[in-house]
Amino acid sequence: MPVPLFDTRTPLEPLRGAIDAKIREVVDGSRFILGPEVGAFEREFAAYVGARHAIGVANGTDAITLALRAMGVGPGDEVVVPSFTFYASAEAIPLTGARPVFCDVDPDTFCVTADSVRAALTPSTKAVIVVHLFGNVAPVAEIEALGVPVLEDAAQAAGSNGTAGRPGALGTAATFSFFPSKNLGAFGDGGAVTTRDDGIAERVRMLRFHGSRDKQTFELVGHNSRLDELQAAILRVQLPHLDGWAAGRRQAAAHYEAAGLGELVDLPHALGAPAWHLYVVRHERADELAAALKAAGVGHKAYYRVPTHAQPAMREYAPADGLPGTQVAARTHLAIPMSPVLSRGQAAEVAAVVRDAGLGRPH
Ligand SMILES: Cc1ncc(COP(=O)(O)O)c(C=O)c1O
């Protein structure tokens, strides 16, 4: 039986009636931009993550750009960011006028460490972007202890839990993406910034709306980057289910462990209680593993085979030293099926295909 890489449809099936009714309500109300649904979602999402403020924006990339600007990042500044992440984590930095400085990750967790960040700090460092990659919870407090403000890129970590709280409430500010395949996914683009800082929240609110508070006076050169009212309404129906879906993702990881997958590939080392957005394993022969999975109809993907610092647009920012952990992660990683509804049987099937591939021990 084929096993898909992810399944966004099945978890939403029981909610279809409620979502349809909400969409009708918004259409009937004719308030499509920054109406009551966006306001209510912002309050509910802030309460969920444990932050004072949530501000809905158009997508997760804008969320990073606006949050950095609101934190005072601009021309002449440096922002430390991991290279092993989705390109947008770094792309947002030059858009503020600042310079990305790439740091390494621990390939066992796919996250930055205090040591990897420390190695990238300079007197020009204005902020560090810590990515909770694949849903794992990066060590924000250890990095803040270095004396730099942390912006959490929590695009992949809605529903995860750390020992000190949820992603979204761990650093100076945090950003989320509600891209449809994310743990909390809209039916289009969407994003949010969360923060406990009243000043940052106020500036993000202005920046998403042309730098204005009232559409009369324009105090900043801003953006048009608002969370859509329909998307907010859809997200509100889903939010109460996020913890249950996160538990399903952790259960799926437990199914893989019980099926003996850890003897065949390197499993991701969990930090906190991750709501695995992607379940990413490692093997030196990852491309052969991908071929075996493909032949068996098992979904898989190498997301970041070329890390961000090696992308053409980032060439001028590429570090002289080659980021060894990043190279290992980039060369050996492979995402295998993960969803809130991945069953014990499906996990066993994936493990059997990996075993039959006969690639030997991971290292
Ligand atoms: C780690 C990370 N950062 C940022 C983004 C950007 O989010 P969006 O696609 O909503 O702009 C994504 C996802 O796409 C992501 O995975």
CSV table of N, CA and C and ligand atoms in Angstrom, one decimal, residues 58-64 85-89 131-134 153-156 175-179 182 189-191 277 304, ligand 1:
chain,number,residue,atom,x,y,z
A,58,ALA,N,0.5,38.2,6.2
A,58,ALA,CA,0.1,37.5,4.9
A,58,ALA,C,0.8,36.1,4.8
A,59,ASN,N,1.9,35.9,5.4
A,59,ASN,CA,2.6,34.6,5.2
A,59,ASN,C,3.8,34.6,6.2
A,60,GLY,N,4.4,33.5,6.3
A,60,GLY,CA,5.5,33.3,7.2
A,60,GLY,C,6.8,34.0,6.9
A,61,THR,N,7.0,34.3,5.6
A,61,THR,CA,8.2,35.0,5.2
A,61,THR,C,8.0,36.5,5.6
A,62,ASP,N,6.9,37.1,5.3
A,62,ASP,CA,6.6,38.5,5.7
A,62,ASP,C,6.7,38.6,7.2
A,63,ALA,N,6.2,37.6,7.9
A,63,ALA,CA,6.3,37.6,9.4
A,63,ALA,C,7.7,37.8,9.9
A,64,ILE,N,8.7,37.1,9.2
A,64,ILE,CA,10.1,37.3,9.7
A,64,ILE,C,10.6,38.7,9.3
A,85,THR,N,17.8,25.2,6.6
A,85,THR,CA,16.4,25.6,6.9
A,85,THR,C,15.8,25.9,5.6
A,86,PHE,N,14.5,26.2,5.6
A,86,PHE,CA,13.9,26.7,4.3
A,86,PHE,C,14.5,28.1,4.0
A,87,TYR,N,14.7,28.3,2.8
A,87,TYR,CA,15.4,29.5,2.2
A,87,TYR,C,14.8,30.8,2.8
A,88,ALA,N,13.5,30.8,3.1
A,88,ALA,CA,12.8,32.1,3.5
A,88,ALA,C,13.4,32.6,4.9
A,89,SER,N,13.9,31.7,5.7
A,89,SER,CA,14.4,32.1,7.0
A,89,SER,C,15.5,33.1,6.8
A,131,VAL,N,15.6,28.6,14.3
A,131,VAL,CA,14.6,27.9,13.5
A,131,VAL,C,14.2,26.6,14.3
A,132,HIS,N,13.0,26.4,14.6
A,132,HIS,CA,12.5,25.2,15.2
A,132,HIS,C,12.3,24.2,14.1
A,133,LEU,N,13.4,23.7,13.5
A,133,LEU,CA,13.2,23.0,12.3
A,133,LEU,C,12.5,21.6,12.4
A,134,PHE,N,11.6,21.3,11.5
A,134,PHE,CA,10.9,20.1,11.5
A,134,PHE,C,10.0,19.9,12.7
A,153,ASP,N,11.9,31.4,14.4
A,153,ASP,CA,11.2,31.0,13.2
A,153,ASP,C,10.5,29.7,13.6
A,154,ALA,N,9.2,29.8,13.9
A,154,ALA,CA,8.4,28.7,14.4
A,154,ALA,C,7.4,28.2,13.3
A,155,ALA,N,7.8,28.5,12.0
A,155,ALA,CA,6.9,28.1,10.9
A,155,ALA,C,6.5,26.7,10.9
A,156,GLN,N,7.5,25.8,11.4
A,156,GLN,CA,7.3,24.4,11.3
A,156,GLN,C,6.9,23.8,12.7
A,175,THR,N,7.8,33.9,14.7
A,175,THR,CA,7.0,33.9,13.5
A,175,THR,C,6.5,32.6,13.2
A,176,PHE,N,5.3,32.6,12.6
A,176,PHE,CA,4.6,31.4,12.1
A,176,PHE,C,4.2,31.5,10.7
A,177,SER,N,4.1,30.3,10.0
A,177,SER,CA,3.5,30.2,8.7
A,177,SER,C,2.3,29.3,8.8
A,178,PHE,N,1.2,29.8,8.1
A,178,PHE,CA,0.0,28.9,8.0
A,178,PHE,C,-0.1,28.4,6.6
A,179,PHE,N,1.0,28.2,5.9
A,179,PHE,CA,1.0,27.5,4.6
A,179,PHE,C,0.2,26.2,4.7
A,182,LYS,N,1.4,23.1,6.7
A,182,LYS,CA,2.0,23.3,8.0
A,182,LYS,C,1.1,22.6,9.1
A,189,ASP,N,-2.3,31.2,1.8
A,189,ASP,CA,-1.2,31.7,2.6
A,189,ASP,C,-1.7,32.4,3.9
A,190,GLY,N,-0.8,32.4,4.9
A,190,GLY,CA,-1.1,33.1,6.1
A,190,GLY,C,0.1,33.0,7.0
A,191,GLY,N,0.2,33.9,8.0
A,191,GLY,CA,1.3,33.9,8.9
A,191,GLY,C,1.0,34.7,10.1
A,277,HIS,N,6.6,18.3,12.3
A,277,HIS,CA,6.0,18.8,11.1
A,277,HIS,C,6.4,17.9,9.9
A,304,TYR,N,16.3,20.0,1.8
A,304,TYR,CA,17.3,21.0,1.8
A,304,TYR,C,18.7,20.4,1.4
B,1,LIG,C1,11.3,27.3,8.5
B,1,LIG,C2,10.4,28.1,7.6
B,1,LIG,N1,10.5,29.5,7.6
B,1,LIG,C3,9.7,30.3,6.9
B,1,LIG,C4,8.8,29.8,6.0
B,1,LIG,C5,8.0,30.7,5.2
B,1,LIG,O1,6.7,30.6,5.3
B,1,LIG,P1,5.7,31.1,4.1
B,1,LIG,O2,5.7,30.0,3.1
B,1,LIG,O3,4.3,31.1,4.8
B,1,LIG,O4,6.1,32.4,3.6
B,1,LIG,C6,8.6,28.4,5.9
B,1,LIG,C7,7.6,27.7,5.1
B,1,LIG,O5,7.3,27.9,4.1
B,1,LIG,C8,9.4,27.5,6.7
B,1,LIG,O6,9.3,26.2,6.7
